């Protein structure tokens, strides 16, 4: 790791710290992500190596943050650590949204472009059989100049130990979590990511989280208050999920009540992303073809 000069900590993900660093040989600025491996492992387990090569492959997509290199090292206790070297991005969607809170709405064409890029990156990952499982504004990186969006924090879940909660002030957010995950479903699929994409869509328009729950139950109740309490009719199998309870009954509200500044086509796409039944949720690939994106210049994306 002598090849890099650590500059400052730029963030903390679920699994470890991220530093801005300079590659001494080239002067290039990169993001270094230090990840611990399982405590009981000696060296790098083969599953981790597979995950890393998967990550490398996924990062060929322009909307996935580029993994440039992987270096193995040791921490003070002699435990193996991996340093993932990523291209450096100057902001993330959470900061970007926050920067508009004082100044007004994010221009609709920018919302559209960011959403298209997000769908494109997610479609690429899903096309390669990889779920993200934790999409949120915090791990969507951006280049402010070019308005390019890239998905980060991908796919290494199995290479890490359990999420390191203790050193982050931020509680693991539930806001983007799909209802089937909240209800304890274990056979979830690409729909979990599309739910998150829908929540992010609404947040880009309103600059406020769509479902800001602070516990798993509160999270579900937030969802139910807008979309109606689900039942076997709208979501066959829901009452068989492990955490299913009897809930207060709400009827569905129009999405426009929560996202008033979104046009008809946008609301229609959002509704397709927020379907209760996971298999009915629109896929990322289909979402890219949705009429909402018809007037977007896609040639540069
Ligand atoms: P992550 O663990 O990937 O979600 O990253 C946590 C935080 O670290 C992000 O929200 C960013 O603020 C920062 N970060 C992660 N990757 C990069 C990168 N490639 N360039 C710049 N900042 C990053």
PDB file of C-alpha atoms and ligand atoms in Angstrom:
ATOM      1  CA  UNK A   1       0.000   0.000   0.000  1.00  0.00           C
ATOM      2  CA  UNK A   2       3.054   2.232  -0.110  1.00  0.00           C
ATOM      3  CA  UNK A   3       2.048   2.999  -3.658  1.00  0.00           C
ATOM      4  CA  UNK A   4      -0.708   5.293  -2.330  1.00  0.00           C
ATOM      5  CA  UNK A   5      -0.761   8.355  -0.157  1.00  0.00           C
ATOM      6  CA  UNK A   6      -3.958   8.490   1.888  1.00  0.00           C
ATOM      7  CA  UNK A   7      -5.399  11.991   1.793  1.00  0.00           C
ATOM      8  CA  UNK A   8      -8.564  11.916   3.856  1.00  0.00           C
ATOM      9  CA  UNK A   9     -11.503   9.763   4.775  1.00  0.00           C
ATOM     10  CA  UNK A  10     -14.346  10.528   2.392  1.00  0.00           C
ATOM     11  CA  UNK A  11     -16.960   8.158   3.576  1.00  0.00           C
ATOM     12  CA  UNK A  12     -18.002   5.109   5.438  1.00  0.00           C
ATOM     13  CA  UNK A  13     -19.926   2.430   3.714  1.00  0.00           C
ATOM     14  CA  UNK A  14     -21.661  -0.471   5.264  1.00  0.00           C
ATOM     15  CA  UNK A  15     -18.531  -2.545   5.113  1.00  0.00           C
ATOM     16  CA  UNK A  16     -15.615  -0.224   5.681  1.00  0.00           C
ATOM     17  CA  UNK A  17     -13.957   3.137   5.328  1.00  0.00           C
ATOM     18  CA  UNK A  18     -13.295   4.896   2.055  1.00  0.00           C
ATOM     19  CA  UNK A  19     -10.301   7.199   1.601  1.00  0.00           C
ATOM     20  CA  UNK A  20      -9.332   9.683  -1.058  1.00  0.00           C
ATOM     21  CA  UNK A  21      -5.776   8.807  -1.993  1.00  0.00           C
ATOM     22  CA  UNK A  22      -3.098   9.704  -4.470  1.00  0.00           C
ATOM     23  CA  UNK A  23      -1.238   7.099  -6.448  1.00  0.00           C
ATOM     24  CA  UNK A  24       2.344   8.179  -5.955  1.00  0.00           C
ATOM     25  CA  UNK A  25       3.644   6.971  -9.314  1.00  0.00           C
ATOM     26  CA  UNK A  26       1.058   8.779 -11.401  1.00  0.00           C
ATOM     27  CA  UNK A  27      -0.398  11.471  -9.134  1.00  0.00           C
ATOM     28  CA  UNK A  28      -3.806  10.068  -9.945  1.00  0.00           C
ATOM     29  CA  UNK A  29      -6.530  10.561  -7.344  1.00  0.00           C
ATOM     30  CA  UNK A  30      -8.377   7.367  -6.445  1.00  0.00           C
ATOM     31  CA  UNK A  31     -10.808   6.081  -3.840  1.00  0.00           C
ATOM     32  CA  UNK A  32      -9.373   3.378  -1.590  1.00  0.00           C
ATOM     33  CA  UNK A  33     -11.791   1.110   0.115  1.00  0.00           C
ATOM     34  CA  UNK A  34     -10.397  -0.965   2.923  1.00  0.00           C
ATOM     35  CA  UNK A  35     -12.322  -4.130   3.562  1.00  0.00           C
ATOM     36  CA  UNK A  36     -11.850  -6.671   6.294  1.00  0.00           C
ATOM     37  CA  UNK A  37     -12.163 -10.313   5.506  1.00  0.00           C
ATOM     38  CA  UNK A  38     -13.660 -12.954   7.730  1.00  0.00           C
ATOM     39  CA  UNK A  39     -11.767 -13.063  10.993  1.00  0.00           C
ATOM     40  CA  UNK A  40     -11.128 -16.767  10.776  1.00  0.00           C
ATOM     41  CA  UNK A  41      -9.799 -16.797   7.246  1.00  0.00           C
ATOM     42  CA  UNK A  42      -6.159 -17.006   6.388  1.00  0.00           C
ATOM     43  CA  UNK A  43      -5.369 -15.202   3.191  1.00  0.00           C
ATOM     44  CA  UNK A  44      -8.086 -14.362   0.736  1.00  0.00           C
ATOM     45  CA  UNK A  45     -10.837 -16.950   0.450  1.00  0.00           C
ATOM     46  CA  UNK A  46     -11.689 -18.118  -3.074  1.00  0.00           C
ATOM     47  CA  UNK A  47     -15.256 -16.833  -2.778  1.00  0.00           C
ATOM     48  CA  UNK A  48     -13.812 -13.361  -2.251  1.00  0.00           C
ATOM     49  CA  UNK A  49     -11.622 -13.692  -5.301  1.00  0.00           C
ATOM     50  CA  UNK A  50     -14.642 -14.692  -7.344  1.00  0.00           C
ATOM     51  CA  UNK A  51     -16.567 -11.716  -6.042  1.00  0.00           C
ATOM     52  CA  UNK A  52     -13.721  -9.382  -6.858  1.00  0.00           C
ATOM     53  CA  UNK A  53     -13.485 -10.627 -10.414  1.00  0.00           C
ATOM     54  CA  UNK A  54     -17.250 -10.257 -10.721  1.00  0.00           C
ATOM     55  CA  UNK A  55     -16.984  -6.705  -9.457  1.00  0.00           C
ATOM     56  CA  UNK A  56     -14.224  -6.046 -11.940  1.00  0.00           C
ATOM     57  CA  UNK A  57     -16.373  -7.363 -14.734  1.00  0.00           C
ATOM     58  CA  UNK A  58     -19.401  -5.317 -13.653  1.00  0.00           C
ATOM     59  CA  UNK A  59     -17.318  -2.189 -13.445  1.00  0.00           C
ATOM     60  CA  UNK A  60     -16.892  -2.275 -17.205  1.00  0.00           C
ATOM     61  CA  UNK A  61     -20.311  -0.668 -17.338  1.00  0.00           C
ATOM     62  CA  UNK A  62     -20.150   3.132 -17.459  1.00  0.00           C
ATOM     63  CA  UNK A  63     -22.777   3.305 -14.722  1.00  0.00           C
ATOM     64  CA  UNK A  64     -20.944   1.111 -12.247  1.00  0.00           C
ATOM     65  CA  UNK A  65     -18.029   2.671 -10.372  1.00  0.00           C
ATOM     66  CA  UNK A  66     -14.765   1.437 -11.896  1.00  0.00           C
ATOM     67  CA  UNK A  67     -12.668  -0.969  -9.856  1.00  0.00           C
ATOM     68  CA  UNK A  68      -9.147  -0.265 -11.030  1.00  0.00           C
ATOM     69  CA  UNK A  69      -7.108  -2.550  -8.841  1.00  0.00           C
ATOM     70  CA  UNK A  70      -7.158  -4.791  -5.804  1.00  0.00           C
ATOM     71  CA  UNK A  71      -4.307  -4.925  -3.314  1.00  0.00           C
ATOM     72  CA  UNK A  72      -3.827  -7.274  -0.440  1.00  0.00           C
ATOM     73  CA  UNK A  73      -2.338  -6.050   2.816  1.00  0.00           C
ATOM     74  CA  UNK A  74      -2.244  -6.635   6.534  1.00  0.00           C
ATOM     75  CA  UNK A  75      -3.571  -4.525   9.377  1.00  0.00           C
ATOM     76  CA  UNK A  76      -1.853  -3.944  12.724  1.00  0.00           C
ATOM     77  CA  UNK A  77      -3.202  -7.196  14.139  1.00  0.00           C
ATOM     78  CA  UNK A  78      -1.821  -9.098  11.177  1.00  0.00           C
ATOM     79  CA  UNK A  79      -5.262  -9.750   9.705  1.00  0.00           C
ATOM     80  CA  UNK A  80      -5.619  -9.799   5.963  1.00  0.00           C
ATOM     81  CA  UNK A  81      -7.262  -6.731   4.507  1.00  0.00           C
ATOM     82  CA  UNK A  82      -8.125  -6.017   0.914  1.00  0.00           C
ATOM     83  CA  UNK A  83      -7.798  -2.571  -0.541  1.00  0.00           C
ATOM     84  CA  UNK A  84     -10.087  -1.975  -3.456  1.00  0.00           C
ATOM     85  CA  UNK A  85      -8.888   0.844  -5.674  1.00  0.00           C
ATOM     86  CA  UNK A  86     -11.742   2.688  -7.389  1.00  0.00           C
ATOM     87  CA  UNK A  87     -11.904   5.668  -9.673  1.00  0.00           C
ATOM     88  CA  UNK A  88     -12.575   8.740  -7.563  1.00  0.00           C
ATOM     89  CA  UNK A  89     -15.987  10.397  -7.849  1.00  0.00           C
ATOM     90  CA  UNK A  90     -16.561  13.856  -6.448  1.00  0.00           C
ATOM     91  CA  UNK A  91     -19.988  13.479  -4.911  1.00  0.00           C
ATOM     92  CA  UNK A  92     -22.858  11.127  -4.249  1.00  0.00           C
ATOM     93  CA  UNK A  93     -26.577  11.401  -4.841  1.00  0.00           C
ATOM     94  CA  UNK A  94     -27.320  12.003  -1.169  1.00  0.00           C
ATOM     95  CA  UNK A  95     -25.122  15.101  -1.108  1.00  0.00           C
ATOM     96  CA  UNK A  96     -26.406  16.128  -4.535  1.00  0.00           C
ATOM     97  CA  UNK A  97     -30.055  16.002  -3.427  1.00  0.00           C
ATOM     98  CA  UNK A  98     -29.201  17.820  -0.216  1.00  0.00           C
ATOM     99  CA  UNK A  99     -27.523  20.623  -2.177  1.00  0.00           C
ATOM    100  CA  UNK A 100     -30.875  21.375  -3.836  1.00  0.00           C
ATOM    101  CA  UNK A 101     -32.865  21.589  -0.605  1.00  0.00           C
ATOM    102  CA  UNK A 102     -32.270  25.330  -0.280  1.00  0.00           C
ATOM    103  CA  UNK A 103     -32.271  26.251  -3.951  1.00  0.00           C
ATOM    104  CA  UNK A 104     -35.339  24.621  -5.434  1.00  0.00           C
ATOM    105  CA  UNK A 105     -36.168  21.509  -7.377  1.00  0.00           C
ATOM    106  CA  UNK A 106     -33.686  19.399  -9.274  1.00  0.00           C
ATOM    107  CA  UNK A 107     -34.486  20.226 -12.918  1.00  0.00           C
ATOM    108  CA  UNK A 108     -36.808  17.531 -14.348  1.00  0.00           C
ATOM    109  CA  UNK A 109     -34.421  16.739 -17.220  1.00  0.00           C
ATOM    110  CA  UNK A 110     -31.650  16.047 -14.706  1.00  0.00           C
ATOM    111  CA  UNK A 111     -33.918  13.803 -12.646  1.00  0.00           C
ATOM    112  CA  UNK A 112     -34.714  11.958 -15.861  1.00  0.00           C
ATOM    113  CA  UNK A 113     -31.099  11.586 -16.890  1.00  0.00           C
ATOM    114  CA  UNK A 114     -30.049  10.328 -13.445  1.00  0.00           C
ATOM    115  CA  UNK A 115     -32.926   7.859 -13.380  1.00  0.00           C
ATOM    116  CA  UNK A 116     -32.055   6.558 -16.818  1.00  0.00           C
ATOM    117  CA  UNK A 117     -28.423   6.047 -15.851  1.00  0.00           C
ATOM    118  CA  UNK A 118     -29.493   4.304 -12.655  1.00  0.00           C
ATOM    119  CA  UNK A 119     -31.783   1.954 -14.568  1.00  0.00           C
ATOM    120  CA  UNK A 120     -29.016   1.282 -17.089  1.00  0.00           C
ATOM    121  CA  UNK A 121     -26.480   0.377 -14.418  1.00  0.00           C
ATOM    122  CA  UNK A 122     -28.994  -1.789 -12.573  1.00  0.00           C
ATOM    123  CA  UNK A 123     -29.995  -3.506 -15.831  1.00  0.00           C
ATOM    124  CA  UNK A 124     -26.350  -4.337 -16.477  1.00  0.00           C
ATOM    125  CA  UNK A 125     -25.904  -5.856 -13.002  1.00  0.00           C
ATOM    126  CA  UNK A 126     -29.165  -7.805 -13.180  1.00  0.00           C
ATOM    127  CA  UNK A 127     -28.207  -8.971 -16.671  1.00  0.00           C
ATOM    128  CA  UNK A 128     -25.155 -10.558 -15.074  1.00  0.00           C
ATOM    129  CA  UNK A 129     -27.148 -12.128 -12.279  1.00  0.00           C
ATOM    130  CA  UNK A 130     -26.023  -9.708  -9.596  1.00  0.00           C
ATOM    131  CA  UNK A 131     -28.368  -8.007  -7.154  1.00  0.00           C
ATOM    132  CA  UNK A 132     -27.208  -4.906  -5.360  1.00  0.00           C
ATOM    133  CA  UNK A 133     -29.590  -5.294  -2.382  1.00  0.00           C
ATOM    134  CA  UNK A 134     -28.768  -1.922  -0.851  1.00  0.00           C
ATOM    135  CA  UNK A 135     -29.316   0.777  -3.448  1.00  0.00           C
ATOM    136  CA  UNK A 136     -29.659   4.220  -1.865  1.00  0.00           C
ATOM    137  CA  UNK A 137     -28.583   7.780  -2.701  1.00  0.00           C
ATOM    138  CA  UNK A 138     -25.542   7.385  -0.441  1.00  0.00           C
ATOM    139  CA  UNK A 139     -23.974   4.752  -2.661  1.00  0.00           C
ATOM    140  CA  UNK A 140     -24.819   6.264  -6.002  1.00  0.00           C
ATOM    141  CA  UNK A 141     -21.744   8.264  -6.899  1.00  0.00           C
ATOM    142  CA  UNK A 142     -21.765  11.253  -9.200  1.00  0.00           C
ATOM    143  CA  UNK A 143     -19.572  13.497 -11.212  1.00  0.00           C
ATOM    144  CA  UNK A 144     -21.054  16.944 -10.816  1.00  0.00           C
ATOM    145  CA  UNK A 145     -19.535  18.312 -14.009  1.00  0.00           C
ATOM    146  CA  UNK A 146     -20.771  15.630 -16.349  1.00  0.00           C
ATOM    147  CA  UNK A 147     -23.809  14.557 -14.285  1.00  0.00           C
ATOM    148  CA  UNK A 148     -22.714  10.957 -14.708  1.00  0.00           C
ATOM    149  CA  UNK A 149     -24.077   8.587 -12.102  1.00  0.00           C
ATOM    150  CA  UNK A 150     -22.374   5.362 -11.049  1.00  0.00           C
ATOM    151  CA  UNK A 151     -23.462   2.575  -8.761  1.00  0.00           C
ATOM    152  CA  UNK A 152     -21.099   1.790  -5.889  1.00  0.00           C
ATOM    153  CA  UNK A 153     -20.912  -0.654  -2.995  1.00  0.00           C
ATOM    154  CA  UNK A 154     -21.784  -3.557  -5.218  1.00  0.00           C
ATOM    155  CA  UNK A 155     -21.730  -7.238  -4.980  1.00  0.00           C
ATOM    156  CA  UNK A 156     -19.033  -7.833  -2.401  1.00  0.00           C
ATOM    157  CA  UNK A 157     -21.514  -8.660   0.320  1.00  0.00           C
ATOM    158  CA  UNK A 158     -20.288 -12.219   0.670  1.00  0.00           C
ATOM    159  CA  UNK A 159     -16.648 -11.193   0.854  1.00  0.00           C
ATOM    160  CA  UNK A 160     -17.185  -9.095   3.927  1.00  0.00           C
ATOM    161  CA  UNK A 161     -17.865  -9.957   7.484  1.00  0.00           C
ATOM    162  CA  UNK A 162     -21.235  -8.867   8.825  1.00  0.00           C
ATOM    163  CA  UNK A 163     -21.878  -5.166   8.261  1.00  0.00           C
ATOM    164  CA  UNK A 164     -19.804  -2.983  10.540  1.00  0.00           C
ATOM    165  CA  UNK A 165     -22.437  -0.925  12.251  1.00  0.00           C
ATOM    166  CA  UNK A 166     -20.575   0.337  15.237  1.00  0.00           C
ATOM    167  CA  UNK A 167     -18.310   2.963  13.723  1.00  0.00           C
ATOM    168  CA  UNK A 168     -20.896   4.651  11.594  1.00  0.00           C
ATOM    169  CA  UNK A 169     -23.089   7.339  13.107  1.00  0.00           C
ATOM    170  CA  UNK A 170     -25.591   6.533  10.487  1.00  0.00           C
ATOM    171  CA  UNK A 171     -27.939   3.702  11.295  1.00  0.00           C
ATOM    172  CA  UNK A 172     -28.303   1.230   8.446  1.00  0.00           C
ATOM    173  CA  UNK A 173     -31.110   2.818   6.514  1.00  0.00           C
ATOM    174  CA  UNK A 174     -34.350   0.957   5.900  1.00  0.00           C
ATOM    175  CA  UNK A 175     -35.853   3.641   3.696  1.00  0.00           C
ATOM    176  CA  UNK A 176     -35.158   1.906   0.384  1.00  0.00           C
ATOM    177  CA  UNK A 177     -35.880  -1.627   1.541  1.00  0.00           C
ATOM    178  CA  UNK A 178     -38.521  -3.595  -0.329  1.00  0.00           C
ATOM    179  CA  UNK A 179     -41.584  -4.805   1.602  1.00  0.00           C
ATOM    180  CA  UNK A 180     -40.791  -8.490   0.950  1.00  0.00           C
ATOM    181  CA  UNK A 181     -37.392  -8.004   2.609  1.00  0.00           C
ATOM    182  CA  UNK A 182     -38.942  -6.097   5.525  1.00  0.00           C
ATOM    183  CA  UNK A 183     -41.404  -8.944   5.987  1.00  0.00           C
ATOM    184  CA  UNK A 184     -38.626 -11.483   6.207  1.00  0.00           C
ATOM    185  CA  UNK A 185     -38.844 -13.018   2.733  1.00  0.00           C
ATOM    186  CA  UNK A 186     -35.648 -14.846   1.813  1.00  0.00           C
ATOM    187  CA  UNK A 187     -36.276 -15.741  -1.827  1.00  0.00           C
ATOM    188  CA  UNK A 188     -36.084 -12.212  -3.086  1.00  0.00           C
ATOM    189  CA  UNK A 189     -34.870 -11.216  -6.492  1.00  0.00           C
ATOM    190  CA  UNK A 190     -34.238  -8.268  -8.827  1.00  0.00           C
ATOM    191  CA  UNK A 191     -37.448  -6.670  -7.576  1.00  0.00           C
ATOM    192  CA  UNK A 192     -35.721  -5.631  -4.347  1.00  0.00           C
ATOM    193  CA  UNK A 193     -33.452  -3.331  -6.337  1.00  0.00           C
ATOM    194  CA  UNK A 194     -36.296  -1.955  -8.428  1.00  0.00           C
ATOM    195  CA  UNK A 195     -38.181  -1.024  -5.265  1.00  0.00           C
ATOM    196  CA  UNK A 196     -35.135   0.961  -4.147  1.00  0.00           C
ATOM    197  CA  UNK A 197     -34.917   2.589  -7.577  1.00  0.00           C
ATOM    198  CA  UNK A 198     -38.544   3.694  -7.199  1.00  0.00           C
ATOM    199  CA  UNK A 199     -37.877   5.205  -3.756  1.00  0.00           C
ATOM    200  CA  UNK A 200     -34.860   7.036  -5.165  1.00  0.00           C
ATOM    201  CA  UNK A 201     -36.945   8.322  -8.101  1.00  0.00           C
ATOM    202  CA  UNK A 202     -39.494   9.898  -5.761  1.00  0.00           C
ATOM    203  CA  UNK A 203     -36.734  11.364  -3.615  1.00  0.00           C
ATOM    204  CA  UNK A 204     -35.068  13.003  -6.625  1.00  0.00           C
ATOM    205  CA  UNK A 205     -38.338  14.794  -7.345  1.00  0.00           C
ATOM    206  CA  UNK A 206     -39.321  15.831  -3.811  1.00  0.00           C
ATOM    207  CA  UNK A 207     -35.829  15.951  -2.221  1.00  0.00           C
ATOM    208  CA  UNK A 208     -37.299  14.050   0.719  1.00  0.00           C
ATOM    209  CA  UNK A 209     -37.207  10.335   1.385  1.00  0.00           C
ATOM    210  CA  UNK A 210     -40.454   8.708   0.271  1.00  0.00           C
ATOM    211  CA  UNK A 211     -40.652   6.237   3.180  1.00  0.00           C
ATOM    212  CA  UNK A 212     -38.454   7.474   6.050  1.00  0.00           C
ATOM    213  CA  UNK A 213     -39.067   4.714   8.585  1.00  0.00           C
ATOM    214  CA  UNK A 214     -36.934   4.327  11.692  1.00  0.00           C
ATOM    215  CA  UNK A 215     -37.737   0.702  12.456  1.00  0.00           C
ATOM    216  CA  UNK A 216     -38.813  -2.232  10.352  1.00  0.00           C
ATOM    217  CA  UNK A 217     -42.404  -1.879  11.499  1.00  0.00           C
ATOM    218  CA  UNK A 218     -42.484   1.897  10.988  1.00  0.00           C
ATOM    219  CA  UNK A 219     -40.947   1.355   7.567  1.00  0.00           C
ATOM    220  CA  UNK A 220     -43.770  -0.982   6.568  1.00  0.00           C
ATOM    221  CA  UNK A 221     -46.400   1.374   7.970  1.00  0.00           C
ATOM    222  CA  UNK A 222     -44.972   4.250   5.925  1.00  0.00           C
ATOM    223  CA  UNK A 223     -45.326   2.119   2.811  1.00  0.00           C
ATOM    224  CA  UNK A 224     -48.831   0.957   3.706  1.00  0.00           C
ATOM    225  CA  UNK A 225     -50.071   4.489   4.381  1.00  0.00           C
ATOM    226  CA  UNK A 226     -49.283   5.479   0.799  1.00  0.00           C
ATOM    227  CA  UNK A 227     -49.788   2.266  -1.149  1.00  0.00           C
ATOM    228  CA  UNK A 228     -52.510   0.743   1.002  1.00  0.00           C
ATOM    229  CA  UNK A 229     -52.134  -2.195   3.375  1.00  0.00           C
ATOM    230  CA  UNK A 230     -51.363  -5.203   1.163  1.00  0.00           C
ATOM    231  CA  UNK A 231     -53.515  -8.307   1.197  1.00  0.00           C
ATOM    232  CA  UNK A 232     -53.697 -11.640  -0.602  1.00  0.00           C
ATOM    233  CA  UNK A 233     -55.624 -10.015  -3.439  1.00  0.00           C
ATOM    234  CA  UNK A 234     -52.986  -7.413  -4.412  1.00  0.00           C
ATOM    235  CA  UNK A 235     -50.065  -9.565  -3.337  1.00  0.00           C
ATOM    236  CA  UNK A 236     -50.677 -13.308  -3.343  1.00  0.00           C
ATOM    237  CA  UNK A 237     -48.562 -15.005  -0.689  1.00  0.00           C
ATOM    238  CA  UNK A 238     -48.017 -11.904   1.454  1.00  0.00           C
ATOM    239  CA  UNK A 239     -49.694 -13.392   4.517  1.00  0.00           C
ATOM    240  CA  UNK A 240     -47.303 -16.375   4.364  1.00  0.00           C
ATOM    241  CA  UNK A 241     -44.191 -14.219   4.764  1.00  0.00           C
ATOM    242  CA  UNK A 242     -42.330 -14.817   8.066  1.00  0.00           C
ATOM    243  CA  UNK A 243     -42.939 -11.383   9.606  1.00  0.00           C
ATOM    244  CA  UNK A 244     -46.531 -10.969   8.480  1.00  0.00           C
ATOM    245  CA  UNK A 245     -48.883  -9.560  11.108  1.00  0.00           C
ATOM    246  CA  UNK A 246     -52.285  -8.039  11.199  1.00  0.00           C
ATOM    247  CA  UNK A 247     -51.691  -4.413  10.354  1.00  0.00           C
ATOM    248  CA  UNK A 248     -53.831  -1.316  10.460  1.00  0.00           C
ATOM    249  CA  UNK A 249     -55.855  -1.087   7.260  1.00  0.00           C
ATOM    250  CA  UNK A 250     -55.145   1.780   4.904  1.00  0.00           C
ATOM    251  CA  UNK A 251     -56.453   2.239   1.394  1.00  0.00           C
ATOM    252  CA  UNK A 252     -54.082   3.204  -1.431  1.00  0.00           C
ATOM    253  CA  UNK A 253     -53.488   6.912  -2.045  1.00  0.00           C
ATOM    254  CA  UNK A 254     -52.609   8.391  -5.423  1.00  0.00           C
ATOM    255  CA  UNK A 255     -48.825   8.610  -5.862  1.00  0.00           C
ATOM    256  CA  UNK A 256     -49.293  12.235  -6.901  1.00  0.00           C
ATOM    257  CA  UNK A 257     -50.193  13.016  -3.277  1.00  0.00           C
ATOM    258  CA  UNK A 258     -46.640  12.060  -2.257  1.00  0.00           C
ATOM    259  CA  UNK A 259     -44.808  13.173  -5.407  1.00  0.00           C
ATOM    260  CA  UNK A 260     -46.857  16.158  -6.653  1.00  0.00           C
ATOM    261  CA  UNK A 261     -44.233  17.550  -9.038  1.00  0.00           C
ATOM    262  CA  UNK A 262     -43.869  14.463 -11.181  1.00  0.00           C
ATOM    263  CA  UNK A 263     -45.654  14.328 -14.551  1.00  0.00           C
ATOM    264  CA  UNK A 264     -48.102  11.643 -15.643  1.00  0.00           C
ATOM    265  CA  UNK A 265     -45.554   9.399 -17.354  1.00  0.00           C
ATOM    266  CA  UNK A 266     -43.190   9.661 -14.425  1.00  0.00           C
ATOM    267  CA  UNK A 267     -45.949   8.752 -11.984  1.00  0.00           C
ATOM    268  CA  UNK A 268     -46.831   5.798 -14.163  1.00  0.00           C
ATOM    269  CA  UNK A 269     -43.240   4.529 -14.161  1.00  0.00           C
ATOM    270  CA  UNK A 270     -42.975   5.087 -10.407  1.00  0.00           C
ATOM    271  CA  UNK A 271     -46.148   3.038  -9.878  1.00  0.00           C
ATOM    272  CA  UNK A 272     -44.605   0.198 -11.878  1.00  0.00           C
ATOM    273  CA  UNK A 273     -41.537   0.248  -9.637  1.00  0.00           C
ATOM    274  CA  UNK A 274     -43.579   0.267  -6.440  1.00  0.00           C
ATOM    275  CA  UNK A 275     -45.779  -2.748  -7.204  1.00  0.00           C
ATOM    276  CA  UNK A 276     -46.287  -4.848  -4.094  1.00  0.00           C
ATOM    277  CA  UNK A 277     -45.911  -8.160  -5.864  1.00  0.00           C
ATOM    278  CA  UNK A 278     -42.169  -8.390  -6.528  1.00  0.00           C
ATOM    279  CA  UNK A 279     -42.523 -10.238  -9.833  1.00  0.00           C
ATOM    280  CA  UNK A 280     -44.941  -7.585 -11.122  1.00  0.00           C
ATOM    281  CA  UNK A 281     -42.419  -4.801 -10.556  1.00  0.00           C
ATOM    282  CA  UNK A 282     -40.992  -3.395 -13.765  1.00  0.00           C
ATOM    283  CA  UNK A 283     -37.499  -4.637 -14.662  1.00  0.00           C
ATOM    284  CA  UNK A 284     -34.628  -2.206 -15.095  1.00  0.00           C
ATOM    285  CA  UNK A 285     -34.420  -3.046 -18.771  1.00  0.00           C
ATOM    286  CA  UNK A 286     -38.140  -2.444 -19.331  1.00  0.00           C
ATOM    287  CA  UNK A 287     -37.952   0.731 -17.299  1.00  0.00           C
ATOM    288  CA  UNK A 288     -35.370   2.121 -19.751  1.00  0.00           C
ATOM    289  CA  UNK A 289     -37.937   1.712 -22.535  1.00  0.00           C
ATOM    290  CA  UNK A 290     -40.695   3.465 -20.595  1.00  0.00           C
ATOM    291  CA  UNK A 291     -42.320   6.488 -22.330  1.00  0.00           C
ATOM    292  CA  UNK A 292     -41.107   8.690 -19.438  1.00  0.00           C
ATOM    293  CA  UNK A 293     -37.654   8.513 -21.040  1.00  0.00           C
ATOM    294  CA  UNK A 294     -38.852   9.132 -24.616  1.00  0.00           C
ATOM    295  CA  UNK A 295     -37.765  12.778 -24.691  1.00  0.00           C
ATOM    296  CA  UNK A 296     -34.361  12.142 -23.100  1.00  0.00           C
ATOM    297  CA  UNK A 297     -31.255  12.476 -25.245  1.00  0.00           C
ATOM    298  CA  UNK A 298     -29.699   9.096 -24.556  1.00  0.00           C
ATOM    299  CA  UNK A 299     -26.803   9.435 -26.981  1.00  0.00           C
ATOM    300  CA  UNK A 300     -24.406  10.670 -24.316  1.00  0.00           C
ATOM    301  CA  UNK A 301     -25.444   8.218 -21.592  1.00  0.00           C
TER     302      UNK A 301
HETATM  303  P1  LIG B   1     -19.841   2.931  -0.169  1.00  0.00           P
HETATM  304  O1  LIG B   1     -19.320   2.007   0.878  1.00  0.00           O
HETATM  305  O2  LIG B   1     -19.374   2.532  -1.534  1.00  0.00           O
HETATM  306  O3  LIG B   1     -21.316   3.159  -0.080  1.00  0.00           O
HETATM  307  O4  LIG B   1     -19.171   4.329   0.093  1.00  0.00           O
HETATM  308  C1  LIG B   1     -19.472   5.103   1.205  1.00  0.00           C
HETATM  309  C2  LIG B   1     -19.179   6.549   0.875  1.00  0.00           C
HETATM  310  O5  LIG B   1     -17.798   6.692   0.508  1.00  0.00           O
HETATM  311  C3  LIG B   1     -19.960   7.066  -0.343  1.00  0.00           C
HETATM  312  O6  LIG B   1     -21.190   7.586  -0.001  1.00  0.00           O
HETATM  313  C4  LIG B   1     -19.040   8.142  -0.856  1.00  0.00           C
HETATM  314  O7  LIG B   1     -19.225   9.334  -0.132  1.00  0.00           O
HETATM  315  C5  LIG B   1     -17.664   7.584  -0.574  1.00  0.00           C
HETATM  316  N1  LIG B   1     -17.154   6.852  -1.744  1.00  0.00           N
HETATM  317  C6  LIG B   1     -17.278   5.543  -2.029  1.00  0.00           C
HETATM  318  N2  LIG B   1     -16.691   5.224  -3.196  1.00  0.00           N
HETATM  319  C7  LIG B   1     -16.178   6.362  -3.679  1.00  0.00           C
HETATM  320  C8  LIG B   1     -15.467   6.712  -4.882  1.00  0.00           C
HETATM  321  N3  LIG B   1     -15.178   5.806  -5.811  1.00  0.00           N
HETATM  322  N4  LIG B   1     -15.117   7.999  -5.047  1.00  0.00           N
HETATM  323  C9  LIG B   1     -15.438   8.918  -4.110  1.00  0.00           C
HETATM  324  N5  LIG B   1     -16.096   8.662  -2.979  1.00  0.00           N
HETATM  325  C10 LIG B   1     -16.485   7.413  -2.746  1.00  0.00           C
END
